[in-house]
Coordinates of C-alpha atoms in Angstrom, one line a residue:
Q44 CA 77.5 35.4 52.7
F45 CA 80.7 37.2 51.8
G46 CA 83.8 37.5 54.1
D47 CA 83.0 41.1 54.9
G48 CA 79.7 40.0 56.5
S49 CA 77.4 41.2 53.7
Q50 CA 74.8 38.9 52.4
I51 CA 73.3 38.1 49.0
T52 CA 69.7 38.9 49.3
E53 CA 66.9 36.7 47.9
S54 CA 65.8 39.5 45.6
F55 CA 69.3 39.8 44.1
L56 CA 69.5 36.0 43.5
L57 CA 66.1 36.0 41.8
R58 CA 67.0 38.9 39.6
I59 CA 70.2 37.1 38.5
F60 CA 68.2 33.9 37.9
V61 CA 65.6 35.9 35.8
L62 CA 68.4 37.5 33.8
L63 CA 70.0 34.1 33.0
S64 CA 66.6 32.8 32.1
S65 CA 66.1 35.7 29.7
I66 CA 69.5 35.2 28.1
C67 CA 69.4 31.4 27.9
G68 CA 65.7 30.9 27.3
L69 CA 65.2 28.8 30.4
S70 CA 61.8 27.7 31.6
V71 CA 62.2 25.9 34.9
G72 CA 59.3 23.6 35.8
S73 CA 58.2 23.8 32.2
E74 CA 56.6 20.3 32.4
L75 CA 53.9 21.6 34.7
S76 CA 50.5 21.9 33.0
F77 CA 49.2 24.4 35.5
V78 CA 50.4 27.8 36.9
T79 CA 51.6 27.7 40.5
C80 CA 52.0 30.2 43.4
G81 CA 55.5 31.6 43.7
S82 CA 56.2 31.3 40.0
V83 CA 57.9 34.1 38.0
I84 CA 56.2 34.5 34.7
K85 CA 55.7 36.6 31.6
L86 CA 52.1 37.3 30.5
L87 CA 51.2 37.7 26.8
N88 CA 48.2 39.7 25.6
V89 CA 46.8 37.2 23.0
K90 CA 45.1 39.8 20.8
H91 CA 48.0 42.3 20.5
N92 CA 51.0 39.9 21.0
V93 CA 52.6 42.1 23.7
R94 CA 53.9 41.1 27.1
L95 CA 52.9 42.8 30.3
H96 CA 55.8 45.1 31.2
S97 CA 56.8 47.7 33.7
H98 CA 59.9 49.9 34.4
D99 CA 60.9 52.8 36.6
V100 CA 59.1 55.4 34.4
R101 CA 56.2 57.2 35.9
Y102 CA 53.0 58.4 34.2
G103 CA 53.0 62.1 33.4
S104 CA 49.3 62.3 34.2
G105 CA 46.7 60.5 36.3
S106 CA 48.2 58.9 39.4
G107 CA 51.8 59.7 38.5
Q108 CA 52.7 56.1 39.6
Q109 CA 55.0 53.7 37.8
S110 CA 53.7 52.9 34.3
V111 CA 52.6 49.5 33.1
T112 CA 52.8 48.8 29.4
G113 CA 52.8 46.1 26.8
V114 CA 56.0 45.3 24.8
S115 CA 56.6 43.1 21.8
A116 CA 60.2 42.2 22.9
V117 CA 60.4 38.6 24.1
E118 CA 63.7 38.9 26.0
D119 CA 63.1 41.9 28.2
S120 CA 63.6 41.1 31.9
N121 CA 61.3 44.0 32.8
S122 CA 58.4 41.7 31.8
Y123 CA 58.8 39.3 34.7
W124 CA 56.1 39.2 37.4
S125 CA 55.9 37.0 40.5
I126 CA 52.6 35.4 41.6
R127 CA 51.8 36.0 45.2
G128 CA 49.0 35.8 47.7
T129 CA 47.2 38.8 49.2
S130 CA 47.3 40.2 52.7
G131 CA 44.2 38.2 53.5
A132 CA 44.9 34.9 51.6
S133 CA 48.2 33.1 51.3
C134 CA 49.4 31.6 48.1
T135 CA 51.7 28.7 49.1
R136 CA 54.7 28.1 46.9
G137 CA 54.1 25.4 44.3
T138 CA 50.4 25.1 44.8
P139 CA 48.2 25.5 41.7
V140 CA 46.5 28.8 41.3
K141 CA 42.7 28.2 41.3
C142 CA 40.2 29.7 39.0
G143 CA 38.6 32.5 41.0
Q144 CA 41.6 32.9 43.3
T145 CA 42.7 36.4 44.1
I146 CA 46.4 37.1 43.7
R147 CA 49.0 39.9 43.5
L148 CA 51.4 40.2 40.6
T149 CA 54.6 41.8 41.7
H150 CA 57.0 43.3 39.2
V151 CA 60.3 41.5 39.8
N152 CA 62.8 44.3 38.9
T153 CA 61.1 47.1 40.8
G154 CA 59.2 45.3 43.6
R155 CA 55.9 47.1 42.8
N156 CA 52.5 45.4 42.4
L157 CA 50.2 45.5 39.5
H158 CA 47.6 48.0 40.6
S159 CA 44.5 49.9 39.4
H160 CA 42.2 52.7 40.5
Y161 CA 39.7 55.2 39.0
F162 CA 42.3 57.5 37.4
A163 CA 42.0 57.8 33.6
S164 CA 44.7 56.1 31.5
P165 CA 46.9 58.5 29.5
L166 CA 46.0 57.5 25.9
S167 CA 42.5 55.9 25.8
S168 CA 41.0 57.4 29.0
N169 CA 40.1 53.9 30.2
Q170 CA 40.9 52.9 33.8
E171 CA 44.6 53.4 34.6
V172 CA 46.8 50.4 35.5
S173 CA 50.0 51.1 37.3
A174 CA 52.6 49.5 39.5
F175 CA 52.5 50.5 43.1
G176 CA 54.1 49.8 46.5
E177 CA 57.5 49.2 47.8
E178 CA 59.3 45.8 48.1
G179 CA 56.0 44.0 47.3
E180 CA 53.8 45.8 49.8
G181 CA 51.1 48.1 48.5
D182 CA 47.4 48.0 49.3
H183 CA 44.1 46.4 48.5
L184 CA 44.1 47.9 45.1
D185 CA 46.9 45.4 44.1
E186 CA 44.5 42.5 44.1
W187 CA 43.4 40.7 40.9
T188 CA 41.1 37.7 40.5
V189 CA 42.1 35.0 38.0
Q190 CA 39.2 34.2 35.6
C191 CA 39.6 30.8 33.9
S192 CA 37.4 28.0 32.8
G193 CA 38.3 25.0 34.9
S194 CA 39.3 24.4 38.5
V195 CA 42.9 25.6 38.2
W196 CA 44.8 28.1 35.9
K197 CA 46.2 26.0 33.1
R198 CA 49.4 27.0 31.3
E199 CA 48.0 26.7 27.8
E200 CA 44.8 28.5 28.7
S201 CA 44.0 32.1 27.9
V202 CA 42.7 33.8 31.1
R203 CA 41.5 37.2 32.3
F204 CA 42.4 39.2 35.4
R205 CA 39.6 41.1 37.0
H206 CA 40.6 43.9 39.4
K207 CA 38.9 43.0 42.7
S208 CA 38.1 46.5 43.9
T209 CA 36.8 48.1 40.6
D210 CA 35.8 45.0 38.5
G211 CA 38.0 46.3 35.6
L212 CA 39.6 43.6 33.4
L213 CA 43.3 43.9 32.6
S214 CA 43.3 44.9 28.9
V215 CA 45.2 46.2 25.9
T216 CA 43.5 47.9 22.9
G217 CA 46.5 48.9 20.8
E218 CA 47.2 52.6 21.7
Q219 CA 51.0 53.2 21.5
Y220 CA 53.1 55.6 23.4
G221 CA 55.7 58.1 22.0
R222 CA 58.9 59.1 23.9
P223 CA 60.4 58.0 26.2
I224 CA 58.7 54.6 25.7
H225 CA 58.1 54.8 22.0
G226 CA 56.2 51.8 20.6
Q227 CA 55.0 50.4 23.9
M228 CA 51.3 49.8 24.2
E229 CA 49.0 51.2 26.9
V230 CA 47.7 48.7 29.4
H231 CA 44.5 49.6 31.2
A232 CA 41.4 48.1 32.7
M233 CA 38.0 47.8 31.0
S234 CA 34.6 46.7 32.4
N235 CA 33.5 44.4 29.6
P236 CA 35.3 41.2 28.6
S237 CA 36.7 41.0 25.1
Q238 CA 39.5 39.6 23.1
H239 CA 41.6 42.6 24.3
S240 CA 41.5 41.2 27.9
L241 CA 42.8 37.6 27.3
W242 CA 46.3 36.8 28.6
K243 CA 48.4 33.7 28.4
V244 CA 51.5 32.6 30.4
M245 CA 54.6 32.4 28.3
E246 CA 58.2 32.3 29.6
G247 CA 58.9 31.8 33.3
V248 CA 60.4 30.1 36.3
F249 CA 57.6 27.8 37.5
M250 CA 57.6 26.5 41.1
K251 CA 56.8 22.8 41.4
P252 CA 54.6 21.6 44.2
S253 CA 56.6 21.3 47.5
E254 CA 59.7 22.7 45.8
S255 CA 61.9 25.1 47.8
P256 CA 62.8 27.9 45.4
A257 CA 66.4 28.7 44.7
G258 CA 66.6 32.3 45.5
G259 CA 62.9 33.0 45.6
R260 CA 61.9 36.5 46.4
D261 CA 59.9 36.4 49.6
F262 CA 58.2 39.7 50.2
A263 CA 56.1 38.4 53.1
H264 CA 57.8 37.6 56.4
T265 CA 57.0 33.9 56.2
H266 CA 58.4 31.1 54.1
T267 CA 55.1 30.4 52.4
E268 CA 54.8 33.6 50.5
F269 CA 56.7 34.4 47.3

């Protein structure tokens, strides 16, 4: 807290930490072999070698919501997402994410959730994927189920994310945008599993079990949600 009474918010601290992580290549909790609730991560589409990304640029068609793309840049801080529980199921900080568990992925820099619905995507006319909500609160269309092979989501494993409400799989098939996001790839949802829908955790800040995060962004009004 500053002398004038203003406070440093958790979201501000997390953004600074993510920025430092991006610059310095930090990977806190990197010894963990599994992915945990409350972690802030980058997700790589294995087939196309792009990271899941968002920014305050809206689609010019479809829903008009904030766009979600795939980028080849490794260092971009707009590719960080936090792993959170849903309105109906908590995701306690530091606990392993289970295979089959439903989560929300919240874009750190804008506070909007990875989202899908039956609008057509701009380039391929598959199912649009967007970022939706304010300060981490959107609706039931922000919920994704982690599909992996064992009991928990392992760091080295390629996984899929199935949209709970529409059954679409988070995918990239290589279509590229022009201006103003030239070279970025379309991210959309498709009904059938393929190599295009495999994702792997890369860089991140990984919460250890029972660890209290330094500057964790808590969108929920409890201390068990990240």
